[in-house]
């Protein structure tokens, strides 16, 4: 994880370092000019023009260390998602399809008082750009309710923004004034505590409702590559369960066991059906393994360990947590290979949607 406040604003101007890469990310060759996410964003700090390495260069270097190394970063600022960064994320399977994009409010007037440097319209345009560049991306955000002078109309604009975007994760808080800030020096914390709490409850309810709808729409039925983090909290000796995270940073819980290995799995998976979720190992072998019907064939089975990757079919969404059934142990490169070679599948970057194969 690349961790830092406004991490995507990184600019290394160390002596002797020259321009960053351009052609492989679709750059125009002019690396000396700082570029915000779109024209609706402004930079309140010292402009960072000139030679040097920017965040896309750092991310490219780290992701090049190993194709099996998942790379995430946090906490970024929405102003610094130039096209070159989005293109790199779309190119590299090991750069996670998850972006944290703190909105703070869905009202342009509140954002102006917060001095965020962008409007509601600019933020929503960025969301559209991100989802066009990385279709399977998950987006998380931060929201503050009850900021100084916030009206009911401004609060409703935040709710409508959340409805429109359908964030995959959100961190939501009632405003609390801090000392030595612009708001502390120039504004009054004038929204009553009970109003703040009521508005906070409303944005939490809005988020939870839309998160559930989105998970059911984009995850249930799909195969996800899950990085195993350890045993689930509710795992027992009688019912051992693993917990891990998808490329989109969503938690997945699935039963432990001995699983197939990707080297023996049919690379085309042409007989999978969404009408019946897998529930028997024999069925899994018949569908996933091209040699399973040969006499004397014994498939290789392995136990998973923390740090392994597993292909999991998502069967259920419950709030922030997904549930599924693990099918085989995999790798980032191997899973990407399956993505590129599917026949009879509906493809989406970062995951596969099982669909019925029509037969004569």
mmCIF file of C-alpha atoms in Angstrom:
data_model
loop_
_atom_site.group_PDB
_atom_site.id
_atom_site.type_symbol
_atom_site.label_atom_id
_atom_site.label_comp_id
_atom_site.label_asym_id
_atom_site.label_seq_id
_atom_site.Cartn_x
_atom_site.Cartn_y
_atom_site.Cartn_z
ATOM 1 C CA UNK A 1 0.000 0.000 0.000
ATOM 2 C CA UNK A 2 1.293 3.440 -0.945
ATOM 3 C CA UNK A 3 0.166 5.460 2.045
ATOM 4 C CA UNK A 4 0.187 9.220 2.436
ATOM 5 C CA UNK A 5 -1.980 12.309 2.721
ATOM 6 C CA UNK A 6 -2.856 13.373 -0.838
ATOM 7 C CA UNK A 7 -0.639 10.506 -1.988
ATOM 8 C CA UNK A 8 -1.493 10.979 -5.663
ATOM 9 C CA UNK A 9 -0.062 14.527 -5.529
ATOM 10 C CA UNK A 10 3.434 13.009 -5.334
ATOM 11 C CA UNK A 11 6.105 14.894 -7.307
ATOM 12 C CA UNK A 12 9.781 13.973 -6.963
ATOM 13 C CA UNK A 13 12.034 16.767 -8.197
ATOM 14 C CA UNK A 14 15.285 15.193 -6.947
ATOM 15 C CA UNK A 15 18.387 16.533 -8.660
ATOM 16 C CA UNK A 16 19.250 14.710 -11.842
ATOM 17 C CA UNK A 17 15.812 13.182 -12.360
ATOM 18 C CA UNK A 18 14.198 14.005 -15.668
ATOM 19 C CA UNK A 19 10.824 13.607 -17.294
ATOM 20 C CA UNK A 20 8.453 10.764 -16.608
ATOM 21 C CA UNK A 21 7.139 8.269 -19.149
ATOM 22 C CA UNK A 22 4.557 9.460 -21.677
ATOM 23 C CA UNK A 23 3.950 7.308 -24.723
ATOM 24 C CA UNK A 24 2.940 4.077 -22.988
ATOM 25 C CA UNK A 25 0.285 5.925 -21.018
ATOM 26 C CA UNK A 26 -1.010 8.009 -23.850
ATOM 27 C CA UNK A 27 0.750 11.172 -22.743
ATOM 28 C CA UNK A 28 1.179 14.109 -25.062
ATOM 29 C CA UNK A 29 4.866 14.477 -24.343
ATOM 30 C CA UNK A 30 4.511 17.648 -22.269
ATOM 31 C CA UNK A 31 5.472 16.402 -18.810
ATOM 32 C CA UNK A 32 6.529 19.810 -17.503
ATOM 33 C CA UNK A 33 2.935 20.936 -17.076
ATOM 34 C CA UNK A 34 0.964 19.886 -14.040
ATOM 35 C CA UNK A 35 -2.470 18.461 -14.924
ATOM 36 C CA UNK A 36 -5.494 18.170 -12.637
ATOM 37 C CA UNK A 37 -8.260 15.569 -13.030
ATOM 38 C CA UNK A 38 -10.291 17.907 -15.225
ATOM 39 C CA UNK A 39 -10.726 21.632 -15.794
ATOM 40 C CA UNK A 40 -13.202 21.898 -12.899
ATOM 41 C CA UNK A 41 -10.462 21.249 -10.317
ATOM 42 C CA UNK A 42 -8.053 23.855 -8.991
ATOM 43 C CA UNK A 43 -4.883 23.547 -6.932
ATOM 44 C CA UNK A 44 -4.699 25.810 -3.888
ATOM 45 C CA UNK A 45 -1.068 24.925 -3.241
ATOM 46 C CA UNK A 46 2.190 25.678 -5.019
ATOM 47 C CA UNK A 47 1.979 24.501 -8.612
ATOM 48 C CA UNK A 48 4.207 21.541 -9.356
ATOM 49 C CA UNK A 49 5.275 22.186 -12.939
ATOM 50 C CA UNK A 50 8.663 21.116 -14.247
ATOM 51 C CA UNK A 51 10.683 17.948 -14.598
ATOM 52 C CA UNK A 52 10.495 15.123 -12.121
ATOM 53 C CA UNK A 53 8.590 11.974 -11.370
ATOM 54 C CA UNK A 54 4.894 12.115 -10.579
ATOM 55 C CA UNK A 55 2.577 9.637 -8.920
ATOM 56 C CA UNK A 56 1.925 7.626 -12.092
ATOM 57 C CA UNK A 57 5.678 7.018 -12.343
ATOM 58 C CA UNK A 58 5.883 5.852 -8.725
ATOM 59 C CA UNK A 59 2.877 3.567 -9.204
ATOM 60 C CA UNK A 60 4.345 2.153 -12.397
ATOM 61 C CA UNK A 61 7.672 1.438 -10.675
ATOM 62 C CA UNK A 62 6.080 -0.286 -7.671
ATOM 63 C CA UNK A 63 3.686 -2.374 -9.787
ATOM 64 C CA UNK A 64 6.644 -3.489 -11.932
ATOM 65 C CA UNK A 65 8.366 -5.142 -8.956
ATOM 66 C CA UNK A 66 6.236 -8.277 -9.388
ATOM 67 C CA UNK A 67 3.133 -9.079 -11.459
ATOM 68 C CA UNK A 68 1.823 -10.988 -8.425
ATOM 69 C CA UNK A 69 2.065 -7.989 -6.078
ATOM 70 C CA UNK A 70 -1.237 -6.232 -5.533
ATOM 71 C CA UNK A 71 -0.786 -2.481 -5.266
ATOM 72 C CA UNK A 72 -3.199 -0.073 -3.552
ATOM 73 C CA UNK A 73 -2.838 3.545 -2.513
ATOM 74 C CA UNK A 74 -4.551 5.889 -0.078
ATOM 75 C CA UNK A 75 -5.502 8.596 0.784
ATOM 76 C CA UNK A 76 -5.668 10.568 -2.464
ATOM 77 C CA UNK A 77 -7.242 13.886 -3.414
ATOM 78 C CA UNK A 78 -9.809 13.991 -6.254
ATOM 79 C CA UNK A 79 -7.912 16.770 -8.046
ATOM 80 C CA UNK A 80 -4.977 14.513 -8.941
ATOM 81 C CA UNK A 81 -6.400 11.785 -11.176
ATOM 82 C CA UNK A 82 -4.997 12.803 -14.581
ATOM 83 C CA UNK A 83 -5.691 10.557 -17.608
ATOM 84 C CA UNK A 84 -2.164 9.123 -17.434
ATOM 85 C CA UNK A 85 -2.849 7.688 -13.967
ATOM 86 C CA UNK A 86 -6.194 6.176 -14.973
ATOM 87 C CA UNK A 87 -4.620 4.665 -18.106
ATOM 88 C CA UNK A 88 -1.888 3.035 -16.051
ATOM 89 C CA UNK A 89 -4.428 1.544 -13.647
ATOM 90 C CA UNK A 90 -6.389 0.117 -16.575
ATOM 91 C CA UNK A 91 -3.189 -1.366 -18.068
ATOM 92 C CA UNK A 92 -1.859 -3.122 -14.979
ATOM 93 C CA UNK A 93 -3.819 -6.112 -13.579
ATOM 94 C CA UNK A 94 -1.942 -5.884 -10.278
ATOM 95 C CA UNK A 95 -2.969 -2.275 -9.598
ATOM 96 C CA UNK A 96 -6.226 -2.653 -7.731
ATOM 97 C CA UNK A 97 -9.451 -1.411 -9.296
ATOM 98 C CA UNK A 98 -10.369 0.615 -6.251
ATOM 99 C CA UNK A 99 -10.181 4.387 -5.900
ATOM 100 C CA UNK A 100 -10.829 6.445 -2.809
ATOM 101 C CA UNK A 101 -12.271 9.773 -3.939
ATOM 102 C CA UNK A 102 -13.269 11.924 -0.943
ATOM 103 C CA UNK A 103 -16.182 14.128 -1.976
ATOM 104 C CA UNK A 104 -16.961 15.542 1.510
ATOM 105 C CA UNK A 105 -20.197 17.060 0.166
ATOM 106 C CA UNK A 106 -22.425 16.874 -2.887
ATOM 107 C CA UNK A 107 -23.189 20.606 -2.790
ATOM 108 C CA UNK A 108 -21.071 23.068 -4.772
ATOM 109 C CA UNK A 109 -21.765 25.874 -2.284
ATOM 110 C CA UNK A 110 -20.640 23.751 0.666
ATOM 111 C CA UNK A 111 -17.558 22.620 -1.254
ATOM 112 C CA UNK A 112 -16.730 26.267 -1.911
ATOM 113 C CA UNK A 113 -16.987 27.094 1.804
ATOM 114 C CA UNK A 114 -14.795 24.078 2.541
ATOM 115 C CA UNK A 115 -12.276 25.391 -0.020
ATOM 116 C CA UNK A 116 -12.124 21.975 -1.676
ATOM 117 C CA UNK A 117 -11.147 23.390 -5.061
ATOM 118 C CA UNK A 118 -13.867 21.744 -7.147
ATOM 119 C CA UNK A 119 -17.614 21.769 -7.738
ATOM 120 C CA UNK A 120 -20.207 19.012 -7.647
ATOM 121 C CA UNK A 121 -20.239 19.004 -11.448
ATOM 122 C CA UNK A 122 -16.455 18.590 -11.702
ATOM 123 C CA UNK A 123 -16.513 15.715 -9.217
ATOM 124 C CA UNK A 124 -19.296 13.880 -11.063
ATOM 125 C CA UNK A 125 -17.477 14.403 -14.364
ATOM 126 C CA UNK A 126 -14.420 12.769 -12.796
ATOM 127 C CA UNK A 127 -16.535 9.806 -11.649
ATOM 128 C CA UNK A 128 -17.745 9.354 -15.229
ATOM 129 C CA UNK A 129 -14.167 9.542 -16.555
ATOM 130 C CA UNK A 130 -12.967 6.967 -14.019
ATOM 131 C CA UNK A 131 -15.728 4.478 -14.778
ATOM 132 C CA UNK A 132 -15.181 4.861 -18.506
ATOM 133 C CA UNK A 133 -11.442 4.228 -18.149
ATOM 134 C CA UNK A 134 -11.780 1.432 -15.553
ATOM 135 C CA UNK A 135 -15.269 -0.112 -15.963
ATOM 136 C CA UNK A 136 -14.979 -2.540 -13.026
ATOM 137 C CA UNK A 137 -13.669 0.047 -10.568
ATOM 138 C CA UNK A 138 -14.973 0.372 -7.013
ATOM 139 C CA UNK A 139 -15.184 3.892 -5.613
ATOM 140 C CA UNK A 140 -15.158 4.880 -1.960
ATOM 141 C CA UNK A 141 -15.575 8.339 -0.477
ATOM 142 C CA UNK A 142 -15.747 10.529 2.636
ATOM 143 C CA UNK A 143 -18.704 12.698 3.613
ATOM 144 C CA UNK A 144 -19.144 15.340 6.297
ATOM 145 C CA UNK A 145 -22.646 16.430 7.215
ATOM 146 C CA UNK A 146 -23.607 19.592 9.085
ATOM 147 C CA UNK A 147 -20.698 21.756 7.930
ATOM 148 C CA UNK A 148 -20.906 25.433 8.839
ATOM 149 C CA UNK A 149 -24.036 27.012 7.377
ATOM 150 C CA UNK A 150 -25.249 23.838 5.664
ATOM 151 C CA UNK A 151 -28.877 24.217 4.619
ATOM 152 C CA UNK A 152 -31.430 21.485 4.096
ATOM 153 C CA UNK A 153 -31.199 22.019 0.349
ATOM 154 C CA UNK A 154 -27.417 21.539 0.442
ATOM 155 C CA UNK A 155 -27.894 18.374 2.483
ATOM 156 C CA UNK A 156 -30.310 17.028 -0.134
ATOM 157 C CA UNK A 157 -27.710 17.701 -2.820
ATOM 158 C CA UNK A 158 -25.323 15.404 -0.959
ATOM 159 C CA UNK A 159 -27.979 12.696 -0.821
ATOM 160 C CA UNK A 160 -28.644 13.017 -4.554
ATOM 161 C CA UNK A 161 -24.897 12.779 -5.263
ATOM 162 C CA UNK A 162 -24.730 9.541 -3.273
ATOM 163 C CA UNK A 163 -27.766 8.172 -5.101
ATOM 164 C CA UNK A 164 -26.218 9.012 -8.456
ATOM 165 C CA UNK A 165 -22.752 7.572 -7.830
ATOM 166 C CA UNK A 166 -23.671 4.533 -5.665
ATOM 167 C CA UNK A 167 -20.404 4.403 -3.744
ATOM 168 C CA UNK A 168 -18.976 1.009 -2.852
ATOM 169 C CA UNK A 169 -17.731 2.244 0.521
ATOM 170 C CA UNK A 170 -18.063 5.484 2.446
ATOM 171 C CA UNK A 171 -16.798 7.039 5.643
ATOM 172 C CA UNK A 172 -19.419 9.412 7.008
ATOM 173 C CA UNK A 173 -19.214 11.836 9.931
ATOM 174 C CA UNK A 174 -21.026 14.755 11.512
ATOM 175 C CA UNK A 175 -18.989 17.946 11.337
ATOM 176 C CA UNK A 176 -16.940 18.890 14.384
ATOM 177 C CA UNK A 177 -14.990 22.137 14.257
ATOM 178 C CA UNK A 178 -11.243 21.922 14.731
ATOM 179 C CA UNK A 179 -8.995 24.732 15.847
ATOM 180 C CA UNK A 180 -6.502 26.516 13.607
ATOM 181 C CA UNK A 181 -8.562 25.894 10.481
ATOM 182 C CA UNK A 182 -10.070 28.302 7.980
ATOM 183 C CA UNK A 183 -13.562 27.391 9.226
ATOM 184 C CA UNK A 184 -12.525 28.004 12.837
ATOM 185 C CA UNK A 185 -11.170 31.443 11.974
ATOM 186 C CA UNK A 186 -13.952 32.654 9.690
ATOM 187 C CA UNK A 187 -17.147 30.625 10.244
ATOM 188 C CA UNK A 188 -19.601 29.578 12.891
ATOM 189 C CA UNK A 189 -20.475 25.979 13.719
ATOM 190 C CA UNK A 190 -24.170 26.831 13.540
ATOM 191 C CA UNK A 191 -25.917 23.572 12.583
ATOM 192 C CA UNK A 192 -27.599 22.137 15.726
ATOM 193 C CA UNK A 193 -26.303 18.794 16.970
ATOM 194 C CA UNK A 194 -29.660 17.059 16.559
ATOM 195 C CA UNK A 195 -29.877 18.248 12.927
ATOM 196 C CA UNK A 196 -26.342 17.010 12.250
ATOM 197 C CA UNK A 197 -27.233 13.603 13.676
ATOM 198 C CA UNK A 198 -30.455 13.343 11.689
ATOM 199 C CA UNK A 199 -28.651 14.266 8.463
ATOM 200 C CA UNK A 200 -25.847 11.823 9.261
ATOM 201 C CA UNK A 201 -28.386 9.038 9.740
ATOM 202 C CA UNK A 202 -29.928 9.906 6.393
ATOM 203 C CA UNK A 203 -26.660 9.752 4.463
ATOM 204 C CA UNK A 204 -25.737 6.471 6.197
ATOM 205 C CA UNK A 205 -29.107 4.987 5.242
ATOM 206 C CA UNK A 206 -28.685 6.267 1.675
ATOM 207 C CA UNK A 207 -25.239 4.738 1.409
ATOM 208 C CA UNK A 208 -26.252 1.351 2.823
ATOM 209 C CA UNK A 209 -29.254 1.054 0.518
ATOM 210 C CA UNK A 210 -27.280 1.905 -2.611
ATOM 211 C CA UNK A 211 -24.273 -0.180 -1.577
ATOM 212 C CA UNK A 212 -26.487 -3.250 -1.281
ATOM 213 C CA UNK A 213 -28.082 -2.589 -4.663
ATOM 214 C CA UNK A 214 -24.707 -2.069 -6.318
ATOM 215 C CA UNK A 215 -23.169 -5.213 -4.793
ATOM 216 C CA UNK A 216 -26.097 -7.290 -5.991
ATOM 217 C CA UNK A 217 -25.795 -5.799 -9.466
ATOM 218 C CA UNK A 218 -22.028 -5.885 -10.043
ATOM 219 C CA UNK A 219 -20.753 -8.702 -7.802
ATOM 220 C CA UNK A 220 -23.290 -11.482 -7.272
ATOM 221 C CA UNK A 221 -22.705 -14.230 -9.854
ATOM 222 C CA UNK A 222 -19.292 -12.916 -10.807
ATOM 223 C CA UNK A 223 -15.946 -14.622 -10.348
ATOM 224 C CA UNK A 224 -13.564 -12.523 -8.276
ATOM 225 C CA UNK A 225 -9.886 -12.964 -7.554
ATOM 226 C CA UNK A 226 -9.645 -12.869 -3.751
ATOM 227 C CA UNK A 227 -6.455 -12.353 -1.767
ATOM 228 C CA UNK A 228 -6.761 -14.562 1.326
ATOM 229 C CA UNK A 229 -6.099 -12.534 4.484
ATOM 230 C CA UNK A 230 -6.851 -15.157 7.131
ATOM 231 C CA UNK A 231 -9.684 -16.923 8.890
ATOM 232 C CA UNK A 232 -13.027 -15.135 9.039
ATOM 233 C CA UNK A 233 -14.132 -13.735 12.391
ATOM 234 C CA UNK A 234 -16.941 -16.264 12.670
ATOM 235 C CA UNK A 235 -14.840 -19.212 11.574
ATOM 236 C CA UNK A 236 -15.047 -22.245 13.869
ATOM 237 C CA UNK A 237 -13.369 -25.645 14.022
ATOM 238 C CA UNK A 238 -16.555 -27.215 12.647
ATOM 239 C CA UNK A 239 -17.159 -24.542 10.027
ATOM 240 C CA UNK A 240 -13.816 -23.098 9.001
ATOM 241 C CA UNK A 241 -14.040 -20.045 6.767
ATOM 242 C CA UNK A 242 -11.573 -17.825 5.000
ATOM 243 C CA UNK A 243 -11.785 -14.071 4.634
ATOM 244 C CA UNK A 244 -10.116 -12.045 1.912
ATOM 245 C CA UNK A 245 -10.445 -9.046 -0.347
ATOM 246 C CA UNK A 246 -11.243 -8.612 -3.990
ATOM 247 C CA UNK A 247 -9.426 -6.386 -6.426
ATOM 248 C CA UNK A 248 -12.127 -3.831 -5.579
ATOM 249 C CA UNK A 249 -11.248 -3.993 -1.850
ATOM 250 C CA UNK A 250 -14.484 -5.761 -0.917
ATOM 251 C CA UNK A 251 -14.376 -8.353 1.833
ATOM 252 C CA UNK A 252 -15.351 -11.892 0.836
ATOM 253 C CA UNK A 253 -16.050 -14.827 3.172
ATOM 254 C CA UNK A 254 -15.966 -18.390 1.860
ATOM 255 C CA UNK A 255 -15.658 -21.935 3.213
ATOM 256 C CA UNK A 256 -12.210 -23.483 3.531
ATOM 257 C CA UNK A 257 -11.272 -26.778 1.901
ATOM 258 C CA UNK A 258 -8.977 -28.346 -0.683
ATOM 259 C CA UNK A 259 -9.244 -26.548 -3.990
ATOM 260 C CA UNK A 260 -8.230 -27.108 -7.588
ATOM 261 C CA UNK A 261 -5.156 -25.430 -9.049
ATOM 262 C CA UNK A 262 -5.234 -23.084 -12.008
ATOM 263 C CA UNK A 263 -2.780 -25.175 -14.058
ATOM 264 C CA UNK A 264 -5.439 -27.905 -14.428
ATOM 265 C CA UNK A 265 -8.472 -25.655 -14.911
ATOM 266 C CA UNK A 266 -9.983 -25.431 -18.381
ATOM 267 C CA UNK A 267 -8.827 -22.040 -19.723
ATOM 268 C CA UNK A 268 -12.102 -21.559 -21.594
ATOM 269 C CA UNK A 269 -14.558 -22.667 -18.887
ATOM 270 C CA UNK A 270 -17.135 -22.969 -21.635
ATOM 271 C CA UNK A 271 -19.752 -24.992 -19.768
ATOM 272 C CA UNK A 272 -20.339 -22.912 -16.676
ATOM 273 C CA UNK A 273 -23.935 -21.928 -16.064
ATOM 274 C CA UNK A 274 -25.382 -19.147 -13.955
ATOM 275 C CA UNK A 275 -28.611 -21.088 -13.461
ATOM 276 C CA UNK A 276 -27.015 -23.409 -10.902
ATOM 277 C CA UNK A 277 -24.380 -22.226 -8.485
ATOM 278 C CA UNK A 278 -21.685 -24.755 -7.749
ATOM 279 C CA UNK A 279 -22.487 -26.870 -4.674
ATOM 280 C CA UNK A 280 -20.650 -30.165 -5.256
ATOM 281 C CA UNK A 281 -16.961 -30.794 -5.819
ATOM 282 C CA UNK A 282 -17.761 -33.394 -8.496
ATOM 283 C CA UNK A 283 -19.750 -30.827 -10.442
ATOM 284 C CA UNK A 284 -16.927 -28.327 -10.171
ATOM 285 C CA UNK A 285 -14.417 -30.835 -11.540
ATOM 286 C CA UNK A 286 -16.643 -31.743 -14.495
ATOM 287 C CA UNK A 287 -17.121 -28.128 -15.453
ATOM 288 C CA UNK A 288 -13.692 -26.722 -14.728
ATOM 289 C CA UNK A 289 -11.361 -29.534 -15.713
ATOM 290 C CA UNK A 290 -11.022 -30.755 -19.323
ATOM 291 C CA UNK A 291 -9.619 -34.161 -18.258
ATOM 292 C CA UNK A 292 -11.999 -34.914 -15.392
ATOM 293 C CA UNK A 293 -13.788 -37.743 -17.235
ATOM 294 C CA UNK A 294 -10.631 -39.634 -18.175
ATOM 295 C CA UNK A 295 -10.069 -42.964 -16.430
ATOM 296 C CA UNK A 296 -7.688 -42.680 -13.515
ATOM 297 C CA UNK A 297 -7.634 -38.891 -13.571
ATOM 298 C CA UNK A 298 -7.000 -37.463 -10.104
ATOM 299 C CA UNK A 299 -7.125 -33.676 -9.872
ATOM 300 C CA UNK A 300 -4.599 -31.819 -7.783
ATOM 301 C CA UNK A 301 -6.090 -30.250 -4.684
ATOM 302 C CA UNK A 302 -4.428 -27.793 -2.342
ATOM 303 C CA UNK A 303 -5.252 -26.079 0.921
ATOM 304 C CA UNK A 304 -5.228 -22.307 0.837
ATOM 305 C CA UNK A 305 -2.926 -20.233 3.006
ATOM 306 C CA UNK A 306 -2.824 -16.584 3.966
ATOM 307 C CA UNK A 307 -1.437 -14.652 1.010
ATOM 308 C CA UNK A 308 -2.816 -17.019 -1.645
ATOM 309 C CA UNK A 309 -5.124 -15.889 -4.411
ATOM 310 C CA UNK A 310 -8.371 -17.791 -4.923
ATOM 311 C CA UNK A 311 -11.002 -17.513 -7.646
ATOM 312 C CA UNK A 312 -14.317 -17.175 -5.827
ATOM 313 C CA UNK A 313 -17.803 -17.125 -7.286
ATOM 314 C CA UNK A 314 -19.818 -14.511 -5.381
ATOM 315 C CA UNK A 315 -23.153 -15.953 -4.298
ATOM 316 C CA UNK A 316 -24.499 -13.392 -1.859
ATOM 317 C CA UNK A 317 -24.110 -9.767 -0.793
ATOM 318 C CA UNK A 318 -24.819 -8.689 2.756
ATOM 319 C CA UNK A 319 -24.028 -5.052 3.275
ATOM 320 C CA UNK A 320 -20.281 -4.538 3.008
ATOM 321 C CA UNK A 321 -19.530 -8.272 3.021
ATOM 322 C CA UNK A 322 -19.749 -10.660 0.101
ATOM 323 C CA UNK A 323 -20.097 -14.415 0.417
ATOM 324 C CA UNK A 324 -18.984 -16.946 -2.138
ATOM 325 C CA UNK A 325 -17.611 -20.331 -3.075
ATOM 326 C CA UNK A 326 -13.930 -20.761 -3.858
ATOM 327 C CA UNK A 327 -13.249 -22.701 -7.064
ATOM 328 C CA UNK A 328 -9.508 -22.842 -7.516
ATOM 329 C CA UNK A 329 -6.223 -21.377 -6.316
ATOM 330 C CA UNK A 330 -4.978 -18.867 -8.822
ATOM 331 C CA UNK A 331 -2.603 -16.004 -9.464
ATOM 332 C CA UNK A 332 -3.026 -12.486 -10.820
ATOM 333 C CA UNK A 333 -1.400 -13.434 -14.125
ATOM 334 C CA UNK A 334 -3.369 -16.685 -14.366
ATOM 335 C CA UNK A 335 -6.678 -14.997 -13.659
ATOM 336 C CA UNK A 336 -5.924 -12.311 -16.240
ATOM 337 C CA UNK A 337 -5.172 -15.094 -18.723
ATOM 338 C CA UNK A 338 -8.628 -16.555 -18.102
ATOM 339 C CA UNK A 339 -10.149 -13.115 -18.610
ATOM 340 C CA UNK A 340 -8.487 -12.776 -21.983
ATOM 341 C CA UNK A 341 -9.312 -16.272 -23.242
ATOM 342 C CA UNK A 342 -12.914 -16.787 -22.230
ATOM 343 C CA UNK A 343 -15.335 -18.143 -24.784
ATOM 344 C CA UNK A 344 -19.054 -17.939 -24.064
ATOM 345 C CA UNK A 345 -18.487 -15.485 -21.234
ATOM 346 C CA UNK A 346 -19.439 -11.891 -20.706
ATOM 347 C CA UNK A 347 -16.212 -10.136 -19.858
ATOM 348 C CA UNK A 348 -15.491 -7.235 -17.570
ATOM 349 C CA UNK A 349 -12.047 -6.027 -16.395
ATOM 350 C CA UNK A 350 -11.263 -7.517 -13.000
ATOM 351 C CA UNK A 351 -14.009 -10.130 -12.987
ATOM 352 C CA UNK A 352 -16.100 -12.587 -14.973
ATOM 353 C CA UNK A 353 -19.839 -12.898 -15.184
ATOM 354 C CA UNK A 354 -21.031 -16.461 -15.628
ATOM 355 C CA UNK A 355 -23.607 -16.781 -18.377
ATOM 356 C CA UNK A 356 -25.649 -19.644 -19.809
ATOM 357 C CA UNK A 357 -24.075 -21.312 -22.841
ATOM 358 C CA UNK A 358 -26.688 -21.960 -25.488
ATOM 359 C CA UNK A 359 -26.745 -25.521 -26.852
ATOM 360 C CA UNK A 360 -28.427 -26.904 -29.908
#
